[in-house]
Coordinates of C-alpha atoms and ligand atoms in Angstrom, one line a residue:
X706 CA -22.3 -16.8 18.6
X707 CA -19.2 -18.8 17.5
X708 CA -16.2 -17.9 19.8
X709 CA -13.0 -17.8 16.8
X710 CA -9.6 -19.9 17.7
X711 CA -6.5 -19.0 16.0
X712 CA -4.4 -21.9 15.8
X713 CA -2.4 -21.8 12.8
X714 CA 1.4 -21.4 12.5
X715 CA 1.0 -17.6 11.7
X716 CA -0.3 -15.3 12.5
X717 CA -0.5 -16.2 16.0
X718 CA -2.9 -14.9 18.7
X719 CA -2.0 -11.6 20.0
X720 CA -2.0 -11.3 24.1
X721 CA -4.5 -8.8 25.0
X722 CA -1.7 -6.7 26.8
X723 CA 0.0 -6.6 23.5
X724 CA -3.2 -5.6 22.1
X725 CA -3.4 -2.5 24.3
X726 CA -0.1 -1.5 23.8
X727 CA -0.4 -1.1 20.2
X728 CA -3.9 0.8 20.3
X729 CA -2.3 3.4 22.1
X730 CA -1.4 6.8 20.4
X731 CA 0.9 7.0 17.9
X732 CA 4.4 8.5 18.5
X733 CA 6.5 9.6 16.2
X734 CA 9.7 7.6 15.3
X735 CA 12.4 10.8 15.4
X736 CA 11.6 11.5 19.1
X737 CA 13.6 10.9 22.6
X738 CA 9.8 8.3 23.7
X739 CA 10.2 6.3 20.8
X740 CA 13.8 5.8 21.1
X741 CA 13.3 5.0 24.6
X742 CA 11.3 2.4 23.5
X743 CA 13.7 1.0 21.0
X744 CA 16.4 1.1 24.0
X745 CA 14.1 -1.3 25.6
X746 CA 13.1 -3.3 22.5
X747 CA 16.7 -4.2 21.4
X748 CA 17.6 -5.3 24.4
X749 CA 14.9 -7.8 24.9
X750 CA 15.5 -8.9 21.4
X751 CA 19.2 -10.3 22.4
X752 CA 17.0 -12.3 25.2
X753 CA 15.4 -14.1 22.3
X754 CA 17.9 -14.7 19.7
X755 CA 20.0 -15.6 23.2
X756 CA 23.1 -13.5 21.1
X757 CA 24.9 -10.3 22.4
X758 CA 25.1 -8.8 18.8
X759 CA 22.3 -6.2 17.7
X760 CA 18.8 -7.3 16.4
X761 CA 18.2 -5.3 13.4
X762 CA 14.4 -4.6 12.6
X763 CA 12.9 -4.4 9.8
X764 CA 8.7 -3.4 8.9
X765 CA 8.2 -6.0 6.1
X766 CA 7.3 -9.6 6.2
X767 CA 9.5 -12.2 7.3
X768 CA 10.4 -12.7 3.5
X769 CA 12.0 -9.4 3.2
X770 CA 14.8 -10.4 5.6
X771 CA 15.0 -13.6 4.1
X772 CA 15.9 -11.8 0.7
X773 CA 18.4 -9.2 2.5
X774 CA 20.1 -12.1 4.1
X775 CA 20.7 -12.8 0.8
X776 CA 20.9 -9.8 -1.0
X777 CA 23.3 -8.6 1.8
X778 CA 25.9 -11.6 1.3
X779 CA 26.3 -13.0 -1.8
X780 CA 27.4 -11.8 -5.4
X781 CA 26.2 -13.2 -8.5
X782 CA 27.1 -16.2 -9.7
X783 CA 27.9 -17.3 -6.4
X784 CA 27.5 -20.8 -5.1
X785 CA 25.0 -21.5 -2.2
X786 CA 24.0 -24.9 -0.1
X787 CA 19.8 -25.0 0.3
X788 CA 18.6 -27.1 2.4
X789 CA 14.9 -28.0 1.1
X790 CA 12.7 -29.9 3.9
X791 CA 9.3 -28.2 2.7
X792 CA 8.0 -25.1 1.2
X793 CA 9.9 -22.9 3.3
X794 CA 13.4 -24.6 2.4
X795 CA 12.2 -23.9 -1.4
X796 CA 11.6 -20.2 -1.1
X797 CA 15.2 -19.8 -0.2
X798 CA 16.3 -21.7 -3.8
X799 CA 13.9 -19.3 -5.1
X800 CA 15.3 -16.0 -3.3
X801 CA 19.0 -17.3 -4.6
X802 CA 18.0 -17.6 -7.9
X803 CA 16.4 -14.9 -8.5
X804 CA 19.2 -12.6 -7.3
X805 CA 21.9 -15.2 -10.0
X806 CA 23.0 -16.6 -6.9
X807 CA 23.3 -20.7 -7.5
X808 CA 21.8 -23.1 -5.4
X809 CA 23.0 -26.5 -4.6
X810 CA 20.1 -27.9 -2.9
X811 CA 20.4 -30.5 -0.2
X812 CA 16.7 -32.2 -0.7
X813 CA 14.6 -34.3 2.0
X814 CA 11.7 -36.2 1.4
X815 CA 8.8 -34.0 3.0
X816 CA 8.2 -34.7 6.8
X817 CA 11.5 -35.7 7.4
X818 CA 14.6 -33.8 8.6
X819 CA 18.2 -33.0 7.0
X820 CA 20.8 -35.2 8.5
X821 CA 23.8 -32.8 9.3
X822 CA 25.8 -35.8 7.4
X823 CA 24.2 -34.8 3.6
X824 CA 25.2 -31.1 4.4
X825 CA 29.0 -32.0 5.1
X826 CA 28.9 -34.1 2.0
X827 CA 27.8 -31.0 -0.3
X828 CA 29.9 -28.9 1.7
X829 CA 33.1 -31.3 0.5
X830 CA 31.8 -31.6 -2.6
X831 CA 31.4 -27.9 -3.0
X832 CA 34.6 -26.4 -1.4
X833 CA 33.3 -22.9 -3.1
X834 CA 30.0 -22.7 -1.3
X835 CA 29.7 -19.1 0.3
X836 CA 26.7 -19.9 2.2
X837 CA 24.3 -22.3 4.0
X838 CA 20.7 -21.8 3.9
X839 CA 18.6 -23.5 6.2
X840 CA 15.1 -23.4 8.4
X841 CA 15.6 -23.9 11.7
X842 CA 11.8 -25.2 12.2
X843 CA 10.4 -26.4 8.5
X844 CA 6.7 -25.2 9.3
X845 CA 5.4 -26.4 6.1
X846 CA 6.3 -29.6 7.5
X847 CA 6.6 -29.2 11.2
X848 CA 10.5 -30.6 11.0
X849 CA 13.2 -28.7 12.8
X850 CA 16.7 -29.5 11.4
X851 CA 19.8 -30.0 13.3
X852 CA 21.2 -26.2 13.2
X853 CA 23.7 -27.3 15.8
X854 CA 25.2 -29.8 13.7
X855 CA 25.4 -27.9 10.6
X856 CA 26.7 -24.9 12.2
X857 CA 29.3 -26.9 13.7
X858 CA 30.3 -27.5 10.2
X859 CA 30.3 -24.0 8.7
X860 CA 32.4 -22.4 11.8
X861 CA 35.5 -24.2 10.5
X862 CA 35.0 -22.6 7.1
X863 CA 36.2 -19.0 7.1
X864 CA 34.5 -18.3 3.7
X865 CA 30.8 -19.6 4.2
X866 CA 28.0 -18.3 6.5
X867 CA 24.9 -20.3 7.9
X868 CA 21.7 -18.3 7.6
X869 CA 19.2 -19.9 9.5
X870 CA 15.4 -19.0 9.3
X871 CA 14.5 -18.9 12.4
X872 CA 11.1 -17.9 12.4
X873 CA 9.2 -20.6 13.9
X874 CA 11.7 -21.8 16.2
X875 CA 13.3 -18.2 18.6
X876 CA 10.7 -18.1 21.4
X877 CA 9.6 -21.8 21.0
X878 CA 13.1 -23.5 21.8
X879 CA 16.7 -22.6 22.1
X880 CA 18.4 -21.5 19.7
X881 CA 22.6 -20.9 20.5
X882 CA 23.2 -17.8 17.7
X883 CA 26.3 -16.9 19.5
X884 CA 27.6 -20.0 21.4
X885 CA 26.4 -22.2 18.0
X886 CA 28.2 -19.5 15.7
X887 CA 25.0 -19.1 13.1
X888 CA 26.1 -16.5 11.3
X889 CA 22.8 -15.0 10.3
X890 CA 19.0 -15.4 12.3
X891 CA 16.3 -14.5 10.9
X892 CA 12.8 -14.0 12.7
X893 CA 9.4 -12.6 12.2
X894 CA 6.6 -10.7 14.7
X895 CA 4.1 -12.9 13.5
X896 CA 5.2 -16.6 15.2
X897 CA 6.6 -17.1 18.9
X898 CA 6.6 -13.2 19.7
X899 CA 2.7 -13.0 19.6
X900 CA 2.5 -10.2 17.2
X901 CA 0.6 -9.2 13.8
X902 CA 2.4 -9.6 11.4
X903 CA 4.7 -6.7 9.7
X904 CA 8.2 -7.1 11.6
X905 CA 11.0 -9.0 10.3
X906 CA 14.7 -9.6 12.3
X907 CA 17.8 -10.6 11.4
X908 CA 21.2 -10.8 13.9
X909 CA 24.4 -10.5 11.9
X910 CA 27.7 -11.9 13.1
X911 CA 31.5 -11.0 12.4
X912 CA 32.0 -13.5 9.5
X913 CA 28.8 -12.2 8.7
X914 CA 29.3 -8.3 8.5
X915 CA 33.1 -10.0 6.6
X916 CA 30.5 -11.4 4.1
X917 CA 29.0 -8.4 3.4
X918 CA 31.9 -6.3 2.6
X919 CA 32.7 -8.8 -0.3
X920 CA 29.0 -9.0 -1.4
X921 CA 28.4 -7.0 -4.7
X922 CA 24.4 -7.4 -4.8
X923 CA 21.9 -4.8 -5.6
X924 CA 20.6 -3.8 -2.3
X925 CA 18.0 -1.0 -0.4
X926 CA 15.6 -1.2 1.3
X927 CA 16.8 -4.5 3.1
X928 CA 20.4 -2.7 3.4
X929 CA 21.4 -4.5 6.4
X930 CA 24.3 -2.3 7.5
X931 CA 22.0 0.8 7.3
X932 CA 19.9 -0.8 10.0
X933 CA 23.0 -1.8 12.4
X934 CA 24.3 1.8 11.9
X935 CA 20.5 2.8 12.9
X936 CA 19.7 0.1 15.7
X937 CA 22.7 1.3 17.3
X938 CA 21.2 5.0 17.6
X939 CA 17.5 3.1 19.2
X940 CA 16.5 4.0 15.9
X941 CA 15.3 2.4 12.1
X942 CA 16.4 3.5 8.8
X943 CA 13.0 3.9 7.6
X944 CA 9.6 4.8 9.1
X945 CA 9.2 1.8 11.1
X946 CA 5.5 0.0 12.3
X947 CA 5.5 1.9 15.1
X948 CA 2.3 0.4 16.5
X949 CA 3.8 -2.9 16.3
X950 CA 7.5 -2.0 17.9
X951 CA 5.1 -0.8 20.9
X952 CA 3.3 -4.0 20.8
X953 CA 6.6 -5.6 20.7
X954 CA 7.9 -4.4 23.8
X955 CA 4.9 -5.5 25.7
X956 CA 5.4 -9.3 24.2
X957 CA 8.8 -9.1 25.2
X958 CA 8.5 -8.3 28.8
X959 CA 6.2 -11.2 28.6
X960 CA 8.7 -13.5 27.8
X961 CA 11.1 -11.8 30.2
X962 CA 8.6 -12.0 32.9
X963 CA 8.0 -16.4 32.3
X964 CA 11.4 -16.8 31.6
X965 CA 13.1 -18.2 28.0
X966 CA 13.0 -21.8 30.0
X967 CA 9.7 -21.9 30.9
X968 CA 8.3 -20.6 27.3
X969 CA 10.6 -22.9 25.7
X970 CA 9.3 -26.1 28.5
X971 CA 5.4 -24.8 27.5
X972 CA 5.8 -24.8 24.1
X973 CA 7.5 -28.5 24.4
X974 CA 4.7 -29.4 26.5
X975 CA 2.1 -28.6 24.1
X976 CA 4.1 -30.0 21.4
X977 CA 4.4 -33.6 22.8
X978 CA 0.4 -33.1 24.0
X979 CA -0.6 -32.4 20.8
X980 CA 0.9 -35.3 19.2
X981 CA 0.3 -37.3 21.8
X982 CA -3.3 -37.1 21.3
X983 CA -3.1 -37.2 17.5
X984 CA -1.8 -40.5 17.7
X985 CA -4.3 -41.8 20.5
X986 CA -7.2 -40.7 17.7
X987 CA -5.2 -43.0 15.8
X988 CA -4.5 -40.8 12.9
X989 CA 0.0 -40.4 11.9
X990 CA 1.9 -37.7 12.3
X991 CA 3.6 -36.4 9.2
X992 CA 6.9 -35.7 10.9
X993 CA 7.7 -38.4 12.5
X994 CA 11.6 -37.7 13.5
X995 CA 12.6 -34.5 14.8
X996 CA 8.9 -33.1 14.9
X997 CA 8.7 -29.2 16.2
X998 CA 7.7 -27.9 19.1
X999 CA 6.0 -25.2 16.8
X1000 CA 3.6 -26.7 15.1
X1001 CA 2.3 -30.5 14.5
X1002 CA 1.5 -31.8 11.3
X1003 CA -0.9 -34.8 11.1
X1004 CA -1.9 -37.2 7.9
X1005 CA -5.4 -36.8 7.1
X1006 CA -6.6 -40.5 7.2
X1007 CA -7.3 -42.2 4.0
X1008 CA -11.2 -41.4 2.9
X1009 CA -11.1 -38.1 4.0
X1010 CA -10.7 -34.9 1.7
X1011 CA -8.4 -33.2 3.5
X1012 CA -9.1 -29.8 3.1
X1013 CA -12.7 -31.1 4.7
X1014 CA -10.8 -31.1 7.9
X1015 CA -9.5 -27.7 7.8
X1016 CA -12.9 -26.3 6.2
X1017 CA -14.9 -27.9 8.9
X1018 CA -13.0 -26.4 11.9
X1019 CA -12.7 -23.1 10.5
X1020 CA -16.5 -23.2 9.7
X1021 CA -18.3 -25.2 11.7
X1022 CA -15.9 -24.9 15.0
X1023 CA -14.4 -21.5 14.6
X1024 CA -10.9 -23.1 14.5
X1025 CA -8.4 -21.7 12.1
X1026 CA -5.5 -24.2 11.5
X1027 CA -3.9 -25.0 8.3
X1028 CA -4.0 -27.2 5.9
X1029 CA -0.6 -28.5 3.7
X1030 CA 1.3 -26.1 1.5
X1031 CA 2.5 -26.9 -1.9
X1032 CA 2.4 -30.8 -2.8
X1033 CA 1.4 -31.6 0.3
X1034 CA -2.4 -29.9 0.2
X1035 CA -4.9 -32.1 1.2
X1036 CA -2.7 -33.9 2.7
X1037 CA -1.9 -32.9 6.3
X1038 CA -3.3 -30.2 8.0
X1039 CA -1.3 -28.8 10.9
X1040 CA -2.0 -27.6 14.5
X1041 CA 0.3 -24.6 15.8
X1042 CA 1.0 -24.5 19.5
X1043 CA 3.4 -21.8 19.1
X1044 CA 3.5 -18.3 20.6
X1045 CA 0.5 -17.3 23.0
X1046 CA -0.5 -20.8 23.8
X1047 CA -1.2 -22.7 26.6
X1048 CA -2.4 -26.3 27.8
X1049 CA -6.4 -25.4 27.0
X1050 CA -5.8 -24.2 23.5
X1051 CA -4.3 -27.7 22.8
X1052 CA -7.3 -29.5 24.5
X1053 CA -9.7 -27.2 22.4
X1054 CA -8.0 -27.9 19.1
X1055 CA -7.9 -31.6 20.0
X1056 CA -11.5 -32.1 20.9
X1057 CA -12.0 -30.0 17.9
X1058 CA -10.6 -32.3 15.9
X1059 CA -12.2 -35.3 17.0
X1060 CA -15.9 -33.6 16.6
X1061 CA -14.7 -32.6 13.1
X1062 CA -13.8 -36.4 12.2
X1063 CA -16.3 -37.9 14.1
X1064 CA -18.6 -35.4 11.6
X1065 CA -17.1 -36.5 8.8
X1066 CA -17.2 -40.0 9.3
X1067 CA -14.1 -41.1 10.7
X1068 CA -14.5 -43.8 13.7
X1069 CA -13.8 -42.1 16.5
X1070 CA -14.8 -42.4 20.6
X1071 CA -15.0 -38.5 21.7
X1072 CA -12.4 -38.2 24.1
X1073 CA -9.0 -40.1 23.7
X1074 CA -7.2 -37.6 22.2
X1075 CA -8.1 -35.0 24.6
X1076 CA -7.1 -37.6 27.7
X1077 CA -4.0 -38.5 26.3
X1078 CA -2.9 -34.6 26.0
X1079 CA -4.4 -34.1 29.6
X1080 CA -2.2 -37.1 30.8
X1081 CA 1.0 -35.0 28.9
X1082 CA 0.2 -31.4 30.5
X1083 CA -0.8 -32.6 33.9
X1084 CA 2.2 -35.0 34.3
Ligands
PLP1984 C1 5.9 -18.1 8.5 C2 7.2 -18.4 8.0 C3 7.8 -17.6 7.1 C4 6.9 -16.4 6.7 O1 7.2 -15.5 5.8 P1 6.2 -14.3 5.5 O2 7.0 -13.5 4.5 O3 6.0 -13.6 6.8 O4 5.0 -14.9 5.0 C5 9.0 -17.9 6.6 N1 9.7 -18.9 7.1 C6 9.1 -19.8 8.0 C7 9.9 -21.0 8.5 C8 7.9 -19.5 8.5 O5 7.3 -20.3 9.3

């Protein structure tokens, strides 16, 4: 028997409790019991993106909210600031553009952040810009960029919006929406929430809802106003994943029940453990300033293939993390410690990872990464 670990950054492992909730009978959406249940469900959903406006739902992956909070906001030919810190950063430039919308992309070199100083300058430069696009956590990368900062920035502009991608960063560490004034949030089930995937989110705000009055793109499915008209009733616009709405309930009563605080302190916990004991194995972290509390992403040392690593844990280990997207495969191979994850998953996946180097021939002594994380989530 080889016991399986799921410790990429998405999908996430599911709490059992969320498990059961979602093998239960299906209801069906148009009744008083599931509307009940969306009572319950959008107000937990303000807990997470810590904002008092409505959470609209959606039964897609993330990527369909990404393109409504475009779709929803812009018009053609309009002018848009991207910020590109890692794959993630580059599917917005490629959801702009493909709607006519242009891009000006604010670029960092991968593993770094986006200093909230290159986003004033293309904001100056671009008086015109109708919108900001950003990640809040770059989980290609494992980066979070300073969404404080930027949206500092945008409030004082009545004519652009910040949409932040929020997807690996609500339920992993705070977030402002309301008090920051990020115009648009976007999240998915798949990440801190400790669900399959198949849920999207998005949180709208004034300038927001402003924005999309003036927006003339083509839009249906990922209609945003037809979801606020229909979150507002406890209800969808569309036949919604049912199964995972009930699942969702159950993960946020979880988070209710430790407390935003406390998920946000574990997950910070883990984080620092995890690259703590990367570093004690003596291998480099890819994200060296500003690393997430989401997931860690670590150099594979020189003489290594580095999709060995990821191959080897998967196989031989039963470990699924994952390896680098893009440019940077082969590269780095990152650890999530996001969602439904405590202190033990970050010892296995450490001790994991030295028996997969020792394996492969890296010089390693079999436990200083694992005492160095112990150190961090006893102290
Ligand atoms: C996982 C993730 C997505 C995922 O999008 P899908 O459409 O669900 O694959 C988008 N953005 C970020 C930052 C992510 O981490």
């Amino acid at each position: 028997m080889q016991k399986g670990y799921l410790l990429a950054p998405g999908p996430t492992p599911i709490p059992p409790r969320v498990l059961q909730a979602m093998s239960a009978s299906i209801i069906h959406h148009r009744v008083p019991a599931f509307e009940a249940l969306m009572a319950e469900v959008r107000e937990g959903l303000k807990v997470v993106f810590q904002t008092d406006r409505e959470v609209l739902i959606f039964t897609t992956s993330c990527t369909g909210a990404m393109e409504g909070a475009v779709s929803n906001f812009l018009s053609r030919e309009d002018k848009a600031i991207c910020l590109r810190a890692g794959h993630f950063g580059e599917r917005w430039a490629e959801i702009l553009m493909s709607y006519g919308v242009i891009p000006v992309n604010v670029d960092a070199k991968y593993g770094d952040p986006i200093p909230a100083g290159a986003v004033a300058e293309a904001l100056q430069k671009n008086p015109d810009a109708k919108a900001v696009y950003m990640q809040a956590s770059e989980t290609s990368t494992g980066v979070t960029l300073p969404v404080r900062e930027i949206a500092a920035l945008v409030r004082k502009r009545p004519g652009t919006i910040l949409v932040v991608d929020a997807i690996t960063a609500l339920g992993v560490f705070p977030l402002h929406t309301d008090e920051w004034g990020v115009d648009v949030v976007i999240g998915g089930s798949q990440k801190g929430l400790m669900l399959p995937p198949g849920l999207a989110f998005a949180a709208v705000s004034e300038k927001g809802w402003r924005m999309f009055e003036a927006s003339n793109l083509p839009r249906y499915y990922f209609d945003y106003r037809k979801e606020l008209h229909a979150v507002r009733k406890n209800q969808t616009a569309f036949t919604p994943a049912v199964s995972l709405i009930a699942g969702l309930k159950e993960a946020l009563r979880m988070i209710r029940d430790e407390g935003l605080e406390n998920v946000f302190a574990r997950h910070d916990r883990c984080a620092r453990a995890t690259r703590a004991a990367m570093q004690a194995i003596g291998l480099s972290l890819f994200a060296t300033a500003s690393p997430s509390s989401s997931v860690t992403a670590v150099k594979v040392p020189d003489g290594i293939e580095g999709g060995k690593i990821v191959d080897t844990l998967r196989d031989k280990h039963g470990i699924t993390i994952a390896g680098g997207q893009g440019s940077m495969k082969g590269k780095i191979f990152r650890i999530a410690h996001l969602g439904y994850v405590d202190k033990f998953d970050v010892i296995t996946a450490v001790a994991a990872v030295e028996m997969t180097l020792k394996g492969l021939g890296h010089p390693v002594t079999f436990g200083k990464g694992v005492a160095a994380a112990m150190n961090i989530l006893e102290s």
